[in-house]
Coordinates of C-alpha atoms in Angstrom, one line a residue:
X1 CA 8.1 -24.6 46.7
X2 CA 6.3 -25.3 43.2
X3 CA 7.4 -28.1 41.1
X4 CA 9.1 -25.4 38.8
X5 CA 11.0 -25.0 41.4
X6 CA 11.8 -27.9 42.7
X7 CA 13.6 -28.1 39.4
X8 CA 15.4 -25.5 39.4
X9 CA 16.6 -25.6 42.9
X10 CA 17.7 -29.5 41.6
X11 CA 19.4 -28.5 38.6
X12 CA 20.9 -25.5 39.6
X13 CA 20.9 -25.1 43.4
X14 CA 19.3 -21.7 42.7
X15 CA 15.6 -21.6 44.5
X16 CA 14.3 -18.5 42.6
X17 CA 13.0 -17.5 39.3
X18 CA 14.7 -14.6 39.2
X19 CA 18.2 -16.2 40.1
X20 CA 17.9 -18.2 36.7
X21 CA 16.7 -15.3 35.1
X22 CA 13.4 -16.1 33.8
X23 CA 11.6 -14.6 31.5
X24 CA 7.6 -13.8 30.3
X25 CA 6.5 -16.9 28.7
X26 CA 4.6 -16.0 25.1
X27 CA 1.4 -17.7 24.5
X28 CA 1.4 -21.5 23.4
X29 CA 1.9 -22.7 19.6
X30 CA 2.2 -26.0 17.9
X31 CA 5.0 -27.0 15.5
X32 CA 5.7 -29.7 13.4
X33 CA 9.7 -30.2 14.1
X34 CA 11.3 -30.0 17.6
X35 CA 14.5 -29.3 19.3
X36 CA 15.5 -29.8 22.6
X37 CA 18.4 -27.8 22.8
X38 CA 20.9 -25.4 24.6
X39 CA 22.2 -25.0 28.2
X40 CA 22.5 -21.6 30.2
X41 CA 24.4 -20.4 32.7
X42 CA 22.8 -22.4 35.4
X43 CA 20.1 -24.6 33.7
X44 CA 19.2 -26.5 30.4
X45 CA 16.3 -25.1 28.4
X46 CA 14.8 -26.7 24.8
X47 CA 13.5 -26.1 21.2
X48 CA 10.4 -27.7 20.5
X49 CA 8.4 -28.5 17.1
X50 CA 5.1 -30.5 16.6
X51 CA 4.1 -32.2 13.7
X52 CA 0.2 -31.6 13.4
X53 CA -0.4 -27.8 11.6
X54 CA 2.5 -27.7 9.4
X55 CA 1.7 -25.0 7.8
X56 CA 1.5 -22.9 11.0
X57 CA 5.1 -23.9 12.7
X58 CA 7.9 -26.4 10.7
X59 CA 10.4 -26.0 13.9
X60 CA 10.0 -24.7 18.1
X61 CA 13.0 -24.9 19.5
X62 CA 14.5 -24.3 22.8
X63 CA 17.4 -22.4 24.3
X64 CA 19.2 -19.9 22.8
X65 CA 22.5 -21.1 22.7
X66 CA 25.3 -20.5 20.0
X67 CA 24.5 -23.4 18.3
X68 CA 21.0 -23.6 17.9
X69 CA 20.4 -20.0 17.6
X70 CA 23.0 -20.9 14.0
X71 CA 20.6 -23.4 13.7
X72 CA 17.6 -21.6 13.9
X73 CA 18.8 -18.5 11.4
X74 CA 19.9 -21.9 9.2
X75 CA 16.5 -23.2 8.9
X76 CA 15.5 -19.7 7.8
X77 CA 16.8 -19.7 4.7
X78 CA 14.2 -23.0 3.7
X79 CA 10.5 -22.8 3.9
X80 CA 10.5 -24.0 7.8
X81 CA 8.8 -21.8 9.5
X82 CA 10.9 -21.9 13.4
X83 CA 9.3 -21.6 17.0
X84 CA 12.0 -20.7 19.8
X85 CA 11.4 -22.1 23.4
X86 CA 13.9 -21.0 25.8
X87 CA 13.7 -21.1 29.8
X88 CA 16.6 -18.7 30.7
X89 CA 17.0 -15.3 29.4
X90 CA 20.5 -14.1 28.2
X91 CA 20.7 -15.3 24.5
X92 CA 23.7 -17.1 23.0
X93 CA 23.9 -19.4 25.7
X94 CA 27.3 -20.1 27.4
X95 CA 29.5 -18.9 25.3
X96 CA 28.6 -16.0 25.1
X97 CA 27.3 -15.0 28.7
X98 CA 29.8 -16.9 30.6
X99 CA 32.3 -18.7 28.6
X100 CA 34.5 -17.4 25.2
X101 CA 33.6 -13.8 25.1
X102 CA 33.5 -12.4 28.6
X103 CA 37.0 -14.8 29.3
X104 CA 38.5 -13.4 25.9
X105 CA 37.6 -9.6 26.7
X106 CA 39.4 -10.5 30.4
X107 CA 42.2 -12.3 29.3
X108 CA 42.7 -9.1 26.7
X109 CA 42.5 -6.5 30.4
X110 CA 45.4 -9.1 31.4
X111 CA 47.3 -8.2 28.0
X112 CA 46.9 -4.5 28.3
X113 CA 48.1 -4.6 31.4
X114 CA 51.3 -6.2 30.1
X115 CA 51.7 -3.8 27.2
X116 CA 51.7 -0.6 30.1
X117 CA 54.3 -2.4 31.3
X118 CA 56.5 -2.9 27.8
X119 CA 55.5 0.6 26.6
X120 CA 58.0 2.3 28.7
X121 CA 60.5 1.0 27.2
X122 CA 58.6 2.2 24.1
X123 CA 59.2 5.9 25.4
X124 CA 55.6 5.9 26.8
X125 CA 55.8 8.0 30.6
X126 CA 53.4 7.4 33.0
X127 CA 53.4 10.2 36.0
X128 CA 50.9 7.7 38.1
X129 CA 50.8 4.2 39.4
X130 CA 48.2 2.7 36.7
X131 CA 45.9 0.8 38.5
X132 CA 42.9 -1.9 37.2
X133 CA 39.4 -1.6 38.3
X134 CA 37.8 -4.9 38.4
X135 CA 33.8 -3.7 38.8
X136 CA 34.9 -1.4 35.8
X137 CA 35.5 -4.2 33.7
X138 CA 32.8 -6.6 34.3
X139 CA 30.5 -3.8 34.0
X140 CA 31.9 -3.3 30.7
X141 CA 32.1 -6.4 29.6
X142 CA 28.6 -7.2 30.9
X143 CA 27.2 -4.4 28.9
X144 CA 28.9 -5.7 25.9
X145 CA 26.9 -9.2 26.3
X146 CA 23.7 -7.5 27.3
X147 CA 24.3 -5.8 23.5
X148 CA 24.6 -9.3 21.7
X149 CA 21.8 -10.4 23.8
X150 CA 20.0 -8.0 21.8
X151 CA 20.7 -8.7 18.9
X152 CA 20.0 -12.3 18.9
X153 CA 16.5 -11.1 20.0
X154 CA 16.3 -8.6 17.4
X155 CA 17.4 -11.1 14.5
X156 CA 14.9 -13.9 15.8
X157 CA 12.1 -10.8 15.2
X158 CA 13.6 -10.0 12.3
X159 CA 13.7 -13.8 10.6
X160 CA 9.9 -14.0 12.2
X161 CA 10.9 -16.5 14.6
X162 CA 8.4 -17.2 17.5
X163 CA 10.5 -16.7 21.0
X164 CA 8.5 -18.3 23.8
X165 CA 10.4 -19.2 27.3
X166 CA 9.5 -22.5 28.5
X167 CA 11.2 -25.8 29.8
X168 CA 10.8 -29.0 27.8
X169 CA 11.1 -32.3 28.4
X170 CA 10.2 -36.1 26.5
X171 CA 7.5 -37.4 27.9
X172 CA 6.9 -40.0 24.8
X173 CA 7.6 -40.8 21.7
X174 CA 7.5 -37.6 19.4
X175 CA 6.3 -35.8 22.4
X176 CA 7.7 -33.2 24.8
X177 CA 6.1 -30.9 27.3
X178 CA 6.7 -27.5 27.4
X179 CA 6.4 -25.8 31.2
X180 CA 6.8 -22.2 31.8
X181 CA 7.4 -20.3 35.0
X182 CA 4.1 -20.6 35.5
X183 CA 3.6 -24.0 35.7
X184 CA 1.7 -24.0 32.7
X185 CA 2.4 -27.6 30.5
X186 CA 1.6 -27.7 27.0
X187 CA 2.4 -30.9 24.5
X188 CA 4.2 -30.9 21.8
X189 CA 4.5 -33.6 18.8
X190 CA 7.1 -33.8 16.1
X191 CA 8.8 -35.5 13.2
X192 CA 12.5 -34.6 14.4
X193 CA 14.1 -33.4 17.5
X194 CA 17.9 -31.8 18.3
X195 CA 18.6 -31.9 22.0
X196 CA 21.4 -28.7 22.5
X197 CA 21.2 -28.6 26.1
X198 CA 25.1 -28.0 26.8
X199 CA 26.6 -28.1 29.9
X200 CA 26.6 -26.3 33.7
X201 CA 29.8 -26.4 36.0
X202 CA 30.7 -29.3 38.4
X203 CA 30.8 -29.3 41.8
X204 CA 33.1 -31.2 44.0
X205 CA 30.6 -32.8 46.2
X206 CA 32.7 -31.6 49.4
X207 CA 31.7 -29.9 52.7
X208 CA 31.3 -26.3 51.2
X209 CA 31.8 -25.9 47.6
X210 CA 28.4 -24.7 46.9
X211 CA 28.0 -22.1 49.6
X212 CA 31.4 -20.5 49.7
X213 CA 32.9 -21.2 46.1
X214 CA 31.9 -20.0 42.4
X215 CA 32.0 -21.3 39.1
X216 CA 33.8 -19.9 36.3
X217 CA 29.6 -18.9 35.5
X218 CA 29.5 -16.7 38.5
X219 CA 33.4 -15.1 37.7
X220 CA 32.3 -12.8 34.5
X221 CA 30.0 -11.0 36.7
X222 CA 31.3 -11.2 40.0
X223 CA 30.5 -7.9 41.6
X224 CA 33.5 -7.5 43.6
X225 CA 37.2 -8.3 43.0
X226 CA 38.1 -11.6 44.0
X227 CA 41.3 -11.0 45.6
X228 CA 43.4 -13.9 46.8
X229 CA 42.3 -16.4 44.2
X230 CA 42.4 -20.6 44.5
X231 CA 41.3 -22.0 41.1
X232 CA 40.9 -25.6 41.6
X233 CA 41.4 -27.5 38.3
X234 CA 43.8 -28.0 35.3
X235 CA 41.4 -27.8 32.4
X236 CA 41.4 -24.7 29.6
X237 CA 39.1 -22.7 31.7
X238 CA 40.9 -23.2 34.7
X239 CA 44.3 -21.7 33.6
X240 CA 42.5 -19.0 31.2
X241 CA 40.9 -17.9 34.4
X242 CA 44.2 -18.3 36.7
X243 CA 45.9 -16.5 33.6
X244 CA 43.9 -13.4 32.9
X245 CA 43.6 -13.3 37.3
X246 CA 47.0 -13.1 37.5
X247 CA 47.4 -10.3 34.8
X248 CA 45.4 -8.3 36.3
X249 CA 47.7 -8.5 39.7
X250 CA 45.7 -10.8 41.4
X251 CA 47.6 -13.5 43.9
X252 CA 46.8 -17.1 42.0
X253 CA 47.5 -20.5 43.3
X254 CA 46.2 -23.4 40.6
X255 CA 45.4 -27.2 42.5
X256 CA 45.9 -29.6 40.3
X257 CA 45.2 -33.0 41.0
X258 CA 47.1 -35.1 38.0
X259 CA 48.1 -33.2 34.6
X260 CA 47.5 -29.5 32.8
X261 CA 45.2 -29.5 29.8
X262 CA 44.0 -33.3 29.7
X263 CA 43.9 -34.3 26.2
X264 CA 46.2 -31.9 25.0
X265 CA 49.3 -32.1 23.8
X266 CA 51.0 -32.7 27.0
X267 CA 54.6 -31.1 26.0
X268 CA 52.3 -27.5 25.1
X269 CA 50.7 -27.9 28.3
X270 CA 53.5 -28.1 30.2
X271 CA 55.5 -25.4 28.9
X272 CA 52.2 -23.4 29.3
X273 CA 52.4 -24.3 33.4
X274 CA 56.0 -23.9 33.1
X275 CA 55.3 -20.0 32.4
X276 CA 52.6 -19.3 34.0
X277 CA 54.7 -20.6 37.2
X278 CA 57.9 -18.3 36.0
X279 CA 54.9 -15.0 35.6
X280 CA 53.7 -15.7 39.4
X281 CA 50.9 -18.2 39.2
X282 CA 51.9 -20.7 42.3
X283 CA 50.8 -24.3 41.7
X284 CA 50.0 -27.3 43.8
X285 CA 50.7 -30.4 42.4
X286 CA 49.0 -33.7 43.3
X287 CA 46.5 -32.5 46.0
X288 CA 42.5 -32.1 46.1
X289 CA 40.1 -29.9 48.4
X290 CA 38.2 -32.2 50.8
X291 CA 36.5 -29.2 52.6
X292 CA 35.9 -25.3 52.4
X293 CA 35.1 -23.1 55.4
X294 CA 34.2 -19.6 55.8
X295 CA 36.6 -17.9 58.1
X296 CA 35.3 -14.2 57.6
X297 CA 32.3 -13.0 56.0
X298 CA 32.6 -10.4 53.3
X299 CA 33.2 -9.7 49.8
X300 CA 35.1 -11.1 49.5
X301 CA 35.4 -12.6 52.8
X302 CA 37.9 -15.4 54.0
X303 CA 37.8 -19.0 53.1
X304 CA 39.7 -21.9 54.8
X305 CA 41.0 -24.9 52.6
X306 CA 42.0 -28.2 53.7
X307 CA 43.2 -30.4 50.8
X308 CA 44.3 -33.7 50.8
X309 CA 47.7 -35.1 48.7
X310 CA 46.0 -37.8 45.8
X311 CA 49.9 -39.7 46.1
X312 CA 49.1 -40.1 49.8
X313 CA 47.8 -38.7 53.7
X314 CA 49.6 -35.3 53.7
X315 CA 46.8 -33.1 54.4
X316 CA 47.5 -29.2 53.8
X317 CA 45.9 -25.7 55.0
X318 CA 45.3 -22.3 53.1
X319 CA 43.3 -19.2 53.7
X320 CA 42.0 -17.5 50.2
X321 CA 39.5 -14.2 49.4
X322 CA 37.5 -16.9 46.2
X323 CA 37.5 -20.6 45.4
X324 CA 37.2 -20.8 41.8
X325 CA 36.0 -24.3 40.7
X326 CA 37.0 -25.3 36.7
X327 CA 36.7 -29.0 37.3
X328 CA 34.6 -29.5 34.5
X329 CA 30.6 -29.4 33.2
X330 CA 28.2 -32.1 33.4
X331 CA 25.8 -32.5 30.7
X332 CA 22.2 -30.9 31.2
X333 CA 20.6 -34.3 30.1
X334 CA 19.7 -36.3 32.7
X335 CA 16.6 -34.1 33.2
X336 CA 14.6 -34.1 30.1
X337 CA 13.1 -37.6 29.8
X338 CA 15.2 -39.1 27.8
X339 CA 14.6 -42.6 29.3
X340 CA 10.8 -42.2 28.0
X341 CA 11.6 -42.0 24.5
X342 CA 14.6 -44.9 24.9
X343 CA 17.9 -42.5 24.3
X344 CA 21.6 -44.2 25.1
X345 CA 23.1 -42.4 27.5
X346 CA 26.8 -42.8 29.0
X347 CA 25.4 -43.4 32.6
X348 CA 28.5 -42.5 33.8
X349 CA 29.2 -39.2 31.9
X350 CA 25.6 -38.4 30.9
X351 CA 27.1 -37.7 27.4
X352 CA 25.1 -39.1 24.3
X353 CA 26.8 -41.2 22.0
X354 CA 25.8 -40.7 18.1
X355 CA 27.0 -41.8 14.9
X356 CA 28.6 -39.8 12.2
X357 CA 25.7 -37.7 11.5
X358 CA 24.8 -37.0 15.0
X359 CA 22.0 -39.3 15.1
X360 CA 20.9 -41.2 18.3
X361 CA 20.1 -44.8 18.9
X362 CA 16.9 -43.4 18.4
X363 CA 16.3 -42.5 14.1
X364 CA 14.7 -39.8 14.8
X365 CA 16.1 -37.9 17.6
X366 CA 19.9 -36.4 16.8
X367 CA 22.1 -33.9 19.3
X368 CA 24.7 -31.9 18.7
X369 CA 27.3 -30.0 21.2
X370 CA 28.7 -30.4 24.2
X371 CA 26.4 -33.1 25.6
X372 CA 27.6 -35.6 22.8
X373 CA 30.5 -38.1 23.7
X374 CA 34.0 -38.8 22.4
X375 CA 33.5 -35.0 20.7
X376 CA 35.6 -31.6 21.0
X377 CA 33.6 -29.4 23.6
X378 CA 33.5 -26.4 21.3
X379 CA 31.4 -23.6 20.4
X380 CA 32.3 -23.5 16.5
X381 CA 31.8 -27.2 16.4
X382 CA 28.6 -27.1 17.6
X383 CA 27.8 -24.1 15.7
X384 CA 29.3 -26.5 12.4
X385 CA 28.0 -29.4 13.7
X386 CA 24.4 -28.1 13.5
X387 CA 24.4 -26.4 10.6
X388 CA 26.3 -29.1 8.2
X389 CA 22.8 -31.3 10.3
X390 CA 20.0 -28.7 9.0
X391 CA 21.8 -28.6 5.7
X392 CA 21.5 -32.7 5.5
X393 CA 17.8 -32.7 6.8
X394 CA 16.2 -30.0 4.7
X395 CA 18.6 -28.9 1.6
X396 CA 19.8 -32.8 0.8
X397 CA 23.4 -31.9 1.5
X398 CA 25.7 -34.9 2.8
X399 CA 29.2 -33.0 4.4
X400 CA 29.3 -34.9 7.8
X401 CA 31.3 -32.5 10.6
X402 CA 34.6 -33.5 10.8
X403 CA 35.5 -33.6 14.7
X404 CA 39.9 -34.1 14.2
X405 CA 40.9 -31.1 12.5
X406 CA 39.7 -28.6 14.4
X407 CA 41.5 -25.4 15.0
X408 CA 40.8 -24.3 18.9
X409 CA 42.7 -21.9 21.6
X410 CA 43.6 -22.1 24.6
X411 CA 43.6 -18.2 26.5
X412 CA 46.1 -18.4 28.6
X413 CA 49.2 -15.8 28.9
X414 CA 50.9 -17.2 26.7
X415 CA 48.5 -18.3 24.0
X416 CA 48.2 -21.8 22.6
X417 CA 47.0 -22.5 19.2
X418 CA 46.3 -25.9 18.1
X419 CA 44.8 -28.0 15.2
X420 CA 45.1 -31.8 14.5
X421 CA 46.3 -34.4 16.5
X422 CA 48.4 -33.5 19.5
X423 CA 51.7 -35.9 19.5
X424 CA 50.5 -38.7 22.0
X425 CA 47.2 -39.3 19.7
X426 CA 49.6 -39.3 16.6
X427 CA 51.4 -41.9 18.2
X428 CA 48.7 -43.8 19.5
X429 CA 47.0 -43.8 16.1
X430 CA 49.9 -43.8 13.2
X431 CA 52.7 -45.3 15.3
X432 CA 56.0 -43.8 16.6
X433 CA 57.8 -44.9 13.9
X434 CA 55.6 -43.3 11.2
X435 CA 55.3 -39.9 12.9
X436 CA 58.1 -37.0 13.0
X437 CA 57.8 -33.9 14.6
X438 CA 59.4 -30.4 13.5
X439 CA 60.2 -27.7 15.8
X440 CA 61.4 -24.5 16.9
X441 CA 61.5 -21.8 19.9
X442 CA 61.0 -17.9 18.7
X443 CA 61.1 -14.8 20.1
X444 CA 58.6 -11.6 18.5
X445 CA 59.9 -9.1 17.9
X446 CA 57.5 -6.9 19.9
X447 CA 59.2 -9.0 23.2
X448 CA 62.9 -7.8 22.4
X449 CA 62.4 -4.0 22.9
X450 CA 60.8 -4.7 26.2
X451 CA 63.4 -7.4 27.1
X452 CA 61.0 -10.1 27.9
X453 CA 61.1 -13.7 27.5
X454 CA 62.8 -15.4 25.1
X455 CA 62.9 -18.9 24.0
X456 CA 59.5 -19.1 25.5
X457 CA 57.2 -19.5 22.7
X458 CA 57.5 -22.3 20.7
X459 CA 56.1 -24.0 17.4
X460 CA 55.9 -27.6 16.1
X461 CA 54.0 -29.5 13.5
X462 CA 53.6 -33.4 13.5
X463 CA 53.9 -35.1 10.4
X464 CA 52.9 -38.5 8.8
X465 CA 55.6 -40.1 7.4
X466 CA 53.6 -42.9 5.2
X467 CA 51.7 -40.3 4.0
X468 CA 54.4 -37.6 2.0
X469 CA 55.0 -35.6 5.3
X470 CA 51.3 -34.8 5.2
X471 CA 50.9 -32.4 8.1
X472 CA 48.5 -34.3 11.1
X473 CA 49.4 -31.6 13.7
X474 CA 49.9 -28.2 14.2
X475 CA 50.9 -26.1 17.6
X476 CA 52.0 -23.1 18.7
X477 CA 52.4 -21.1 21.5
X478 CA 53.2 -17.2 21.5
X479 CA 50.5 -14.1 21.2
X480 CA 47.8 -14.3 18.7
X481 CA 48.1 -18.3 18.6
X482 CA 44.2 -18.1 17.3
X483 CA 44.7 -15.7 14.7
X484 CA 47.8 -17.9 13.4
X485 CA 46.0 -21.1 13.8
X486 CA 43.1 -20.1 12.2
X487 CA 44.4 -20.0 8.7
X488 CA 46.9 -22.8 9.5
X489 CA 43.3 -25.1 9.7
X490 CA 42.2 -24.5 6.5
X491 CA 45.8 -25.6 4.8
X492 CA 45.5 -28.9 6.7
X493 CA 41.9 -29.8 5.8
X494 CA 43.1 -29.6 2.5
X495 CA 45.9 -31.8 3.1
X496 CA 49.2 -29.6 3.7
X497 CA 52.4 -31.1 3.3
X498 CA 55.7 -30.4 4.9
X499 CA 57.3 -29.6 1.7
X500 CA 54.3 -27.2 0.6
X501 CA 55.1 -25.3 4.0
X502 CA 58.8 -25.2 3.3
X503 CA 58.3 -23.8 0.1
X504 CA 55.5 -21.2 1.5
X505 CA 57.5 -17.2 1.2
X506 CA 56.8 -16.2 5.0
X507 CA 56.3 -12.6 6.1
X508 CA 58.9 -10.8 8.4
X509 CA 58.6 -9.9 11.1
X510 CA 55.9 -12.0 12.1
X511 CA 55.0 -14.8 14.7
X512 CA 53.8 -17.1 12.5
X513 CA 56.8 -16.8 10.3
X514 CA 58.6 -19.5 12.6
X515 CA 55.5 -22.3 11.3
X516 CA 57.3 -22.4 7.6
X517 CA 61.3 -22.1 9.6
X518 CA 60.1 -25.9 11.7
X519 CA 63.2 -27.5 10.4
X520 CA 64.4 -29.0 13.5
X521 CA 63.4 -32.6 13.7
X522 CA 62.9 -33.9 17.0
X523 CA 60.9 -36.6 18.6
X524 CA 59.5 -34.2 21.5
X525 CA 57.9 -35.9 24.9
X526 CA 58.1 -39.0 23.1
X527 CA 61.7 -39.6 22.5

């Protein structure tokens, strides 16, 4: 095994090239700027720029995530010329090959399922069993990404931005080496650098894991339907996935060691565990896997899980088709020399911690994403992040990103919307006393026909007292919670009030009617 591969096999357990999904590496060119930047599915890869022959290359970058692919069409509109080093093929990063839009398409297969169901009483017959086709779906859905693939590559030709595949790494100051699949190295110098390099999934370092279970990576194109599901974690990923599983008439059972959603607002979470529960997702409270075991081969085959209880010795048994882990990602920057050029890192998270203007300890190395610490893991906040960053370094604009009100969804079957301060931080940072909270179950009207829940989904804004009812909150649960949300964000950046929203005309018969009707007052989880 090469050292190539001894990195990859490292960093993503995969021993092949083609398991990463490498690509031709283009001939070497030097640059005068450099980012390290973006993670794929299963590996970190960089953008690079050099600083000698600036009037060749301005920027090289690597990895074509979300983020720095905004970042890359950004510095298109100056004079910077841009270089584009990737390792991994499949452009966009994880978003969009294994994270929002193959788990949005999936949890929308879960909602058409649910709307067959609601359309007979809508006068729609059906004179067969309607049935879902998982390797149907993923194809479709795969096809779809393959398509934006595309198009990334397309608009990087069409912006006449170099694409070259190789993996890069600080070996000095203002210097990192580039290494293709080939082994080949080539230095680069530069001014600047952006590390991008994301995230990959966690493992849970048990007897296991990483031969018999998968990653939410490995779901959106899993080639065979995973039957009899364990999802083992409580984050956003792991009850999307649970969710959308579910809806598509899978058997779910969510572990879950402590709470739902950590650092959410914990009353949303639980009334999103609450229905998932009531629409057959089965829970287990308080226990962790300590081992996996293959009982059957197949696909899928038959897995054994013995799980321990975290509130004491009670050790429990269950037999499942797929062990999905969500536990969480670990930064991809441990990996690419960042003790050679001095960068702080959390040594405990790997996370980098920057200051307002995502700027190392080191002046001239900034980072942006996922990998940064104390910040919202988020695609549009990365994708903001780094352009409101290329904006400040080449067109002398100041805006700094503002990481608290930001608008974000959680997918799960019963959407949850949520911008601001959940009630707990509002506590925590404006005291009880200075904080009131307005609220109110609905019912849409698309649910009553069909006789399905109601007093399920639920609304409530948190307010500031000390400063006129200013609105520091906002959350929702019900369908299209993103759509509602979205415009919700922009009248809280601009300081919202909860006498502007009573006096807002709301349109009937809508969901987000019920966010200008909060007129309950309540003190929530916290009273």
């Amino acid at each position: 095994m090469g050292m190539l591969e001894n990195s990859l096999n490292k960093e993503t357990g995969r021993r092949s090239e083609e398991e990463v999904g490498l690509t031709e590496s283009p001939v070497y060119q030097l640059v005068p700027w450099c980012f390290v930047a973006g993670c794929m599915p299963f590996f970190s890869c960089h953008l690079l720029f050099p600083t000698e022959c600036r009037d060749e290359f301005r920027r090289l970058m690597t990895e074509l995530c979300s983020e720095t692919l905004i970042l890359t069409f950004e510095i298109c509109h100056t004079d910077v010329k841009t270089t584009f080093c990737s390792f991994l093929s499949g452009l966009g990063g994880t978003c969009v090959n294994v994270g929002c839009i193959p788990k949005k398409l999936m949890h929308q297969a879960a909602l058409l399922g649910q709307a067959l169901q609601d359309s007979r009483k809508f006068g729609w017959q059906f004179t067969e069993e309607v049935k879902h086709n998982w390797m149907t779906m993923t194809e479709s859905v795969q096809n779809y990404i393959g398509s934006l693939n595309w198009g990334y590559r397309v608009a990087l030709r069409d912006k006449k931005v170099t694409y070259e595949n190789a993996y890069g790494e600080f070996v000095g100051p203002h210097t990192i080496k580039a290494t293709n699949k080939k082994g080949i190295e080539k230095l680069y110098t530069a001014e600047r650098f952006i590390i991008a390099t994301g995230e990959r999934p966690r493992y849970l370092g048990i007897p296991g894991d990483k031969e018999y279970c998968v990653s939410s990576d490995d779901l959106f194109s899993l080639p065979y339907c995973p039957g009899k599901t364990l999802v083992v974690g409580a984050s956003y990923v792991a009850l999307e996935c649970a969710g959308f599983l579910a809806g598509l008439g899978l058997d779910v059972t969510v572990m879950v060691r402590s709470i739902l959603l950590r650092g959410f607002d914990q009353d949303m979470a639980n009334r999103i565990g609450e229905y998932m529960k009531e629409h057959g997702v089965n829970f287990i409270r308080e226990f962790v896997p300590i081992k996996v075991e293959q009982v059957e081969e197949g696909t899928p085959g038959i897995l054994k899980v013995t799980a321990k209880s975290t509130a004491g010795d009670q050790m429990i048994e269950g037999e499942y088709n797929t062990v999905l882990l969500a536990i969480g990602r670990d930064p991809c920057t441990r990996k690419i020399g960042l003790d050679k050029v001095k960068v702080n890192i959390n040594e405990k998270t790997g996370k980098i911690p920057v200051n307002d203007e995502e700027q190392t300890n080191v002046p001239y190395i900034y980072a942006i994403g996922d990998i940064l610490q104390d910040k919202l893991e988020l695609t549009p906040v990365a994708i903001q992040a780094g352009r409101l960053l290329v904006q400040r370094l080449y067109a002398g604009a100041t805006t700094k990103c503002d990481y608290v009100n930001v608008p974000t969804t959680v997918f799960t079957p019963l959407e949850y919307g949520a911008c601001g301060y959940s009630e707990e931080t509002a506590v925590e940072k404006f005291g009880e006393e200075n904080i009131e909270v307005y609220h109110s179950h609905f019912w849409p009207l698309e649910w009553t026909v069909p006789s399905r829940d109601n007093n399920k989904c639920y609304a409530k804004i948190i307010c500031n007292i000390q400063d006129n009812e200013r609105v520091i909150g906002f959350h929702v649960l019900g369908p299209n919670a993103g759509e509602v949300t979205q415009g919700f964000a922009t009248a809280i950046k601009c300081g919202l009030t909860k006498e502007q929203l009573d006096s807002t005309v709301g349109i009937h018969p809508v969901c987000a009617e019920v966010c200008i009707q909060n007129h309950l007052k309540a003190h929530g989880i916290l009273g």
